[in-house]
PDB file of C-alpha atoms in Angstrom:
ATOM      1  CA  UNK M 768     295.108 -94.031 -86.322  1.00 57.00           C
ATOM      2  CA  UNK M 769     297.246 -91.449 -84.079  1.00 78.00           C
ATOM      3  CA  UNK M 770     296.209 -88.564 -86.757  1.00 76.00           C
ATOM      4  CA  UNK M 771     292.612 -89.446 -86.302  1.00 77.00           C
ATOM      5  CA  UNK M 772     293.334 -89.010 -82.225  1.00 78.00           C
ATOM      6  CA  UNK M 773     295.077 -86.330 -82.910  1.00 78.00           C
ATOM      7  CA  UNK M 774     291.835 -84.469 -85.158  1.00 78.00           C
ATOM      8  CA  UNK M 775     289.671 -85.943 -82.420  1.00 79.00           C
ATOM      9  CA  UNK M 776     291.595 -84.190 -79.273  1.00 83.00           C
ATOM     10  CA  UNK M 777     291.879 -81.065 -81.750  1.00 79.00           C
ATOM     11  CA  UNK M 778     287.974 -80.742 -82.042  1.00 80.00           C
ATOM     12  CA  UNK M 779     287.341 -81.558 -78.531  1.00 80.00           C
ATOM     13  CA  UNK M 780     290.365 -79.137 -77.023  1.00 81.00           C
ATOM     14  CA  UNK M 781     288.567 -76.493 -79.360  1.00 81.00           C
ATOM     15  CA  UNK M 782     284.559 -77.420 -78.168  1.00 80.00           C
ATOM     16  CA  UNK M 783     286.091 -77.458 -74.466  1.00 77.00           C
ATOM     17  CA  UNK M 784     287.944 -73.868 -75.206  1.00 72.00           C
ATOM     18  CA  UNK M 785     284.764 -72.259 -76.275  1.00 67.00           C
ATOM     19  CA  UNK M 786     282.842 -73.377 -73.399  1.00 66.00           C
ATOM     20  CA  UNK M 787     285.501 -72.519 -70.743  1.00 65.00           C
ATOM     21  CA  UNK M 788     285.953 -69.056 -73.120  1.00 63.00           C
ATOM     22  CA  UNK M 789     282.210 -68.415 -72.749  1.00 55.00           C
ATOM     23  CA  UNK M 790     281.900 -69.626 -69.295  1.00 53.00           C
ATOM     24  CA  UNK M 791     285.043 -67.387 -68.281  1.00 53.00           C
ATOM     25  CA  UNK M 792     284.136 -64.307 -69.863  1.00 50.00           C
ATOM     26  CA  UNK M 793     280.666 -64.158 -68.407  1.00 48.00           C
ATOM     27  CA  UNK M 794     282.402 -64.405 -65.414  1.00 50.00           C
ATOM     28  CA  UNK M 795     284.789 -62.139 -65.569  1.00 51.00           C
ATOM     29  CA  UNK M 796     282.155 -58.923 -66.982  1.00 53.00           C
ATOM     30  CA  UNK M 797     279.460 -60.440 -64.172  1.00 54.00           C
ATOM     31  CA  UNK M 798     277.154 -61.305 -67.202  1.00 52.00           C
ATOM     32  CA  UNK M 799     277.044 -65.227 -66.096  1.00 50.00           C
ATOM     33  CA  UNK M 800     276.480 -64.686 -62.858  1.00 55.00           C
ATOM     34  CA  UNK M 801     274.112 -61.536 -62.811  1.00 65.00           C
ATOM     35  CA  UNK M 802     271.266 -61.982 -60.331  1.00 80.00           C
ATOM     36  CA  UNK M 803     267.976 -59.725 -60.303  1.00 86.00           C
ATOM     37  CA  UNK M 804     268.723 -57.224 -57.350  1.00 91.00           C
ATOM     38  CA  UNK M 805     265.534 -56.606 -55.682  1.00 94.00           C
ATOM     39  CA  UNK M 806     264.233 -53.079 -54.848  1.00 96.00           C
ATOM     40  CA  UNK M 807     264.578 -52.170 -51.291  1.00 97.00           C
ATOM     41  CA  UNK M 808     261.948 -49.795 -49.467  1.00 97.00           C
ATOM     42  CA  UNK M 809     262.178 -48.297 -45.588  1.00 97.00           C
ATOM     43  CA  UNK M 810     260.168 -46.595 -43.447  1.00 97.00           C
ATOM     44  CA  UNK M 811     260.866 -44.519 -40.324  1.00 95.00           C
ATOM     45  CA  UNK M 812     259.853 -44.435 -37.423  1.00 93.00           C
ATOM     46  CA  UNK M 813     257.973 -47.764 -37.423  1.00 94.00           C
ATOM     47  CA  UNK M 814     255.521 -46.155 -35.018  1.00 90.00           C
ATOM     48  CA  UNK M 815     253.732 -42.903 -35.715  1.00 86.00           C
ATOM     49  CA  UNK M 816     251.383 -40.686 -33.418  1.00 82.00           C
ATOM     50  CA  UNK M 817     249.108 -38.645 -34.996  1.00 81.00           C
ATOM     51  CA  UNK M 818     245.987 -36.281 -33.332  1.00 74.00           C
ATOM     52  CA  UNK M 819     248.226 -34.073 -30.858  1.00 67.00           C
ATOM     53  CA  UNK M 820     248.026 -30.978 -32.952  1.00 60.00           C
ATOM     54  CA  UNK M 821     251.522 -29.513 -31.524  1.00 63.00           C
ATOM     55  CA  UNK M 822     253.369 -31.385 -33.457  1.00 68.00           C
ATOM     56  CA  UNK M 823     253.396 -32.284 -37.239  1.00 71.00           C
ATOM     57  CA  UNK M 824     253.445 -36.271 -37.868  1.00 83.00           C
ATOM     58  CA  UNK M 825     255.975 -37.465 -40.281  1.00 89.00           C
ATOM     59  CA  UNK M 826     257.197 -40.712 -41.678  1.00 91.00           C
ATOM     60  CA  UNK M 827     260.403 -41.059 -43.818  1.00 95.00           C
ATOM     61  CA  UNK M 828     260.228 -43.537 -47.022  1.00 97.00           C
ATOM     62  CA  UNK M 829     263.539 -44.535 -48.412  1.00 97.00           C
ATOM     63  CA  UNK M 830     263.331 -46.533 -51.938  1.00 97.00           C
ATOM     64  CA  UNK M 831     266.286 -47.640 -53.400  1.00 96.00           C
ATOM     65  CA  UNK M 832     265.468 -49.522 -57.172  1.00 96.00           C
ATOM     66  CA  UNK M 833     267.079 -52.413 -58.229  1.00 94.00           C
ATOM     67  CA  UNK M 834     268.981 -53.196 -61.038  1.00 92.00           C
ATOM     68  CA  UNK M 835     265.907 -53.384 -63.293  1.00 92.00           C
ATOM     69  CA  UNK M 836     263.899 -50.364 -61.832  1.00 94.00           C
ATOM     70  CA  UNK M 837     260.868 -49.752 -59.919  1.00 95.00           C
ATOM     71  CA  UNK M 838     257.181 -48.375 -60.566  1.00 94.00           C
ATOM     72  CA  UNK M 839     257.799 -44.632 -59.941  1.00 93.00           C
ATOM     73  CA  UNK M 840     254.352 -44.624 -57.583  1.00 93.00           C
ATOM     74  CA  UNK M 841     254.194 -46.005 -54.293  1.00 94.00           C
ATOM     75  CA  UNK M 842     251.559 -46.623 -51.984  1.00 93.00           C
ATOM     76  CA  UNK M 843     250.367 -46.377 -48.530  1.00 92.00           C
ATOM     77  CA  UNK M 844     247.892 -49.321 -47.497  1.00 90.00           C
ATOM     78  CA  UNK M 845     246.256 -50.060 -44.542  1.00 88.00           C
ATOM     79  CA  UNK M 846     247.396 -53.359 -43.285  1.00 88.00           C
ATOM     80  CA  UNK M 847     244.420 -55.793 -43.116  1.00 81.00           C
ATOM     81  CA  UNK M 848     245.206 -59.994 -42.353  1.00 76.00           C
ATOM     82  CA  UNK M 849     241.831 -60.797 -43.417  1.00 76.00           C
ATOM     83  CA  UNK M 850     242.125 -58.609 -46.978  1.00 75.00           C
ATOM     84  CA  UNK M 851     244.234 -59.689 -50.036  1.00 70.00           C
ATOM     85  CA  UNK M 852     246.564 -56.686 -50.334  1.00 65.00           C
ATOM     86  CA  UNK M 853     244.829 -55.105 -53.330  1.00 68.00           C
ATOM     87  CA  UNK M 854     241.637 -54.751 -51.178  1.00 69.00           C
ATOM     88  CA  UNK M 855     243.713 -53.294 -48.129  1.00 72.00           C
ATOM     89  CA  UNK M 856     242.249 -49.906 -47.872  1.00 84.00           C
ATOM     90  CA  UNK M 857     245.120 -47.500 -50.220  1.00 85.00           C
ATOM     91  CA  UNK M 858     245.354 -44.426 -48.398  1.00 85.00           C
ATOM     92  CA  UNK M 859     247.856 -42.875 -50.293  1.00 86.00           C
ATOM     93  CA  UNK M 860     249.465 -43.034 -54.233  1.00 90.00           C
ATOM     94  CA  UNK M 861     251.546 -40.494 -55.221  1.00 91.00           C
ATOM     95  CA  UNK M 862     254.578 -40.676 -57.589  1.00 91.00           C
ATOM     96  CA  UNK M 863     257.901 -40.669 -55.849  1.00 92.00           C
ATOM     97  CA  UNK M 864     260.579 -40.692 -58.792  1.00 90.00           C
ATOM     98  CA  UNK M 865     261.497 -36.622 -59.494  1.00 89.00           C
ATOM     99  CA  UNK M 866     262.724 -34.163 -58.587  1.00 88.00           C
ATOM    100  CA  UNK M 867     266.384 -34.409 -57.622  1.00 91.00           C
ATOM    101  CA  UNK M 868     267.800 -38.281 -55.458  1.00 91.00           C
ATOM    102  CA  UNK M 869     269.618 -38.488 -52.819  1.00 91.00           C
ATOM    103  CA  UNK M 870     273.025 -37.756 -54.146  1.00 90.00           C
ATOM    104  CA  UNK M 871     272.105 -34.165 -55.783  1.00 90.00           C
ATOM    105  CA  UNK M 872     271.290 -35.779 -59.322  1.00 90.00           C
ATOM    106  CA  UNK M 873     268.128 -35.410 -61.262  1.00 89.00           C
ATOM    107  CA  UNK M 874     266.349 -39.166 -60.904  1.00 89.00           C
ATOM    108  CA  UNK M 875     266.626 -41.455 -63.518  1.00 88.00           C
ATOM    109  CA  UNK M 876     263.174 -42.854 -64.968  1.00 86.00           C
ATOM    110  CA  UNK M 877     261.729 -44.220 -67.838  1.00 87.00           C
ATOM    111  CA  UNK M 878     257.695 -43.095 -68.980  1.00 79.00           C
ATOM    112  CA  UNK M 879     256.248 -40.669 -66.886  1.00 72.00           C
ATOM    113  CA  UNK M 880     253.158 -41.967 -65.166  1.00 70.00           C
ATOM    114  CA  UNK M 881     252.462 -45.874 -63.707  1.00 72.00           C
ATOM    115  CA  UNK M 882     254.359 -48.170 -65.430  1.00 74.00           C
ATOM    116  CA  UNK M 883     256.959 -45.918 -65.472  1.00 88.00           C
ATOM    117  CA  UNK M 884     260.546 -47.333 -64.276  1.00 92.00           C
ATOM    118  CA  UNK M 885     262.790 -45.356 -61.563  1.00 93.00           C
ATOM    119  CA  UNK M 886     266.347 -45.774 -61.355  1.00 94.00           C
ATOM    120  CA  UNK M 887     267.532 -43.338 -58.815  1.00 94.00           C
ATOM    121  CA  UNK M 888     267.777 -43.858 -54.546  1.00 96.00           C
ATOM    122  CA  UNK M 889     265.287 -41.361 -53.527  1.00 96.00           C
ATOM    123  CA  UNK M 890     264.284 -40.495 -49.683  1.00 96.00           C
ATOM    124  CA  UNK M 891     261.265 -38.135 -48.971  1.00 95.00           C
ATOM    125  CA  UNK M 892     258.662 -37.429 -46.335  1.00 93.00           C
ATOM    126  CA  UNK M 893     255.102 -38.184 -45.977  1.00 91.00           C
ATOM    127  CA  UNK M 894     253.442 -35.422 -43.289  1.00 88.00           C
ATOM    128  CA  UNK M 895     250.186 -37.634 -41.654  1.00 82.00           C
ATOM    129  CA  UNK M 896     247.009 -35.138 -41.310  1.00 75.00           C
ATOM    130  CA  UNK M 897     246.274 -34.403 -37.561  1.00 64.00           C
ATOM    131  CA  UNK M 898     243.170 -35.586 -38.466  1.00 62.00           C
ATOM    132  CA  UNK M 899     241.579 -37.698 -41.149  1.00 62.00           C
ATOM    133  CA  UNK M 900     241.892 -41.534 -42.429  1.00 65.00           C
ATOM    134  CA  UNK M 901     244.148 -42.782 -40.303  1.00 71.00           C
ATOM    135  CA  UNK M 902     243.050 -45.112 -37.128  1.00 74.00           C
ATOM    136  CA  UNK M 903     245.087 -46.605 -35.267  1.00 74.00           C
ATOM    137  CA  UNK M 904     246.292 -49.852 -36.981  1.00 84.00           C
ATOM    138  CA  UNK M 905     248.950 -51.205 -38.738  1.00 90.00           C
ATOM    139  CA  UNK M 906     250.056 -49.530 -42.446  1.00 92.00           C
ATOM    140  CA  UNK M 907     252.373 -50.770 -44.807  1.00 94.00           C
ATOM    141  CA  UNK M 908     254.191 -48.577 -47.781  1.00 95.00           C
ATOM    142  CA  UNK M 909     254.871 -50.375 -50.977  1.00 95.00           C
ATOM    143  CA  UNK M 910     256.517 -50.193 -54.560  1.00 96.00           C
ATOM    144  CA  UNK M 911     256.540 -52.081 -57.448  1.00 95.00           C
ATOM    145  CA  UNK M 912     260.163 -54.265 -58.098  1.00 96.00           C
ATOM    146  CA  UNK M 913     260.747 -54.909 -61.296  1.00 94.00           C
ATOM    147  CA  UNK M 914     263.144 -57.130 -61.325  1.00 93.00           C
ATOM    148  CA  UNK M 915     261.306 -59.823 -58.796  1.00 94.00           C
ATOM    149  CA  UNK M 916     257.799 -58.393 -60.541  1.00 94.00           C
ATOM    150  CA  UNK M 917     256.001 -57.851 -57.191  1.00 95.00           C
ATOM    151  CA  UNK M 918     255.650 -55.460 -54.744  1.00 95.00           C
ATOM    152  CA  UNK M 919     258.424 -54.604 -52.140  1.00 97.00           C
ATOM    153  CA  UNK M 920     256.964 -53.466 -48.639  1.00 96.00           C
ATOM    154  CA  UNK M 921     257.715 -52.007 -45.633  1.00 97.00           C
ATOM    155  CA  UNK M 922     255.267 -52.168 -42.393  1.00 96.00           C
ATOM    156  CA  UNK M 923     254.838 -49.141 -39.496  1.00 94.00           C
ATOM    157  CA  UNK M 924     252.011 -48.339 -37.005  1.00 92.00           C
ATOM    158  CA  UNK M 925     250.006 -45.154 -36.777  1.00 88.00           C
ATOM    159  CA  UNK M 926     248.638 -44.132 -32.840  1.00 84.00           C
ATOM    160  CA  UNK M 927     246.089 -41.827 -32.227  1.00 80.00           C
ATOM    161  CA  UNK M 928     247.181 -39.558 -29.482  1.00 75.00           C
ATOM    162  CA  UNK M 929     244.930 -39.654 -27.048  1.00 72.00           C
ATOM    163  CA  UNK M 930     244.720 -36.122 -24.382  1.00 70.00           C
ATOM    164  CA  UNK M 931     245.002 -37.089 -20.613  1.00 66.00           C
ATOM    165  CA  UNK M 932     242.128 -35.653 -19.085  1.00 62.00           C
ATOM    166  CA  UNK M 933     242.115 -32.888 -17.624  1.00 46.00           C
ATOM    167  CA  UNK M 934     239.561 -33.840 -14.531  1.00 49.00           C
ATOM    168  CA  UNK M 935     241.363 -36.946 -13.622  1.00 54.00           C
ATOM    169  CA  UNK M 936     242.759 -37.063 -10.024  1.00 52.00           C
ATOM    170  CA  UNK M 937     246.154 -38.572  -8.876  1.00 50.00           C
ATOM    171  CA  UNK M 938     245.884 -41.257  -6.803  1.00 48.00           C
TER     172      UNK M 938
END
């Protein structure tokens, strides 16, 4: 009978030492615990003036993929609370992902049109017209996150400058 223990503790010492093994390697290389990191997008300034033609309107986008990519086209969408977001008015699409990123490298991507996966932290500039589309309203710039599958966005405000007339008196 203690031989047949002894077998017994054997095979379950072994079972238990392949699950901790597993358990503690994936742990150890990150694979057990590796979570999806999201995509992160910013804009700047959240509030832009556009219409005074002395100076030249510009807003900053930062994207910064996750660990499984993003779309290498963003968007710019009007932001409308009565509108699912694929009817908010696009104003802009352009692809984002070439040239060189933000630490001197060429960007990383996969494809070369939508669809197309971006690996590489890339900030660039969007110059608004002086005069066009935009209204005063609220705007959003968006990507696509592969690794959550949905877009990422980030919300500013466009104000149309408006001249101080000239004829108005002082009070």
């Amino acid at each position: 009978m203690e031989k047949k223990n002894f077998v017994y503790t054997l095979v379950v010492t072994f079972i238990v030492g392949l699950f901790m093994g597993g358990f503690l390697t994936g742990a150890v290389t990150g694979q057990f615990f590796r979570r999806p990191v999201p995509t992160t997008i910013s804009v700047s300034p959240k509030e832009v003036i556009i219409g005074n033609t002395d100076e030249i309107s510009e807003l900053t986008i930062k994207i910064t993929p996750g660990n499984r990519g993003s779309e290498a086209i963003y968007e710019i969408r009007r932001d409308d609370p009565y509108r699912d977001d694929e009817k908010d008015l696009k104003i802009i699409e352009d692809q984002w992902c070439k040239g060189m990123d933000d630490f001197g490298n060429p960007v990383i991507k996969t494809g070369s049109d939508r669809g197309s996966k971006c690996f590489s932290q890339k900030t660039f500039t969007y110059s608004f017209p002086t005069r066009g589309f935009f209204e005063g309203n609220a705007y959003y710039a968006k990507v696509y996150d592969f690794a959550t599958k949905s877009y990422v966005k980030s919300y500013f405000k466009v104000r149309v400058y408006e001249t101080p007339d000239a004829g108005a008196s002082r009070s």
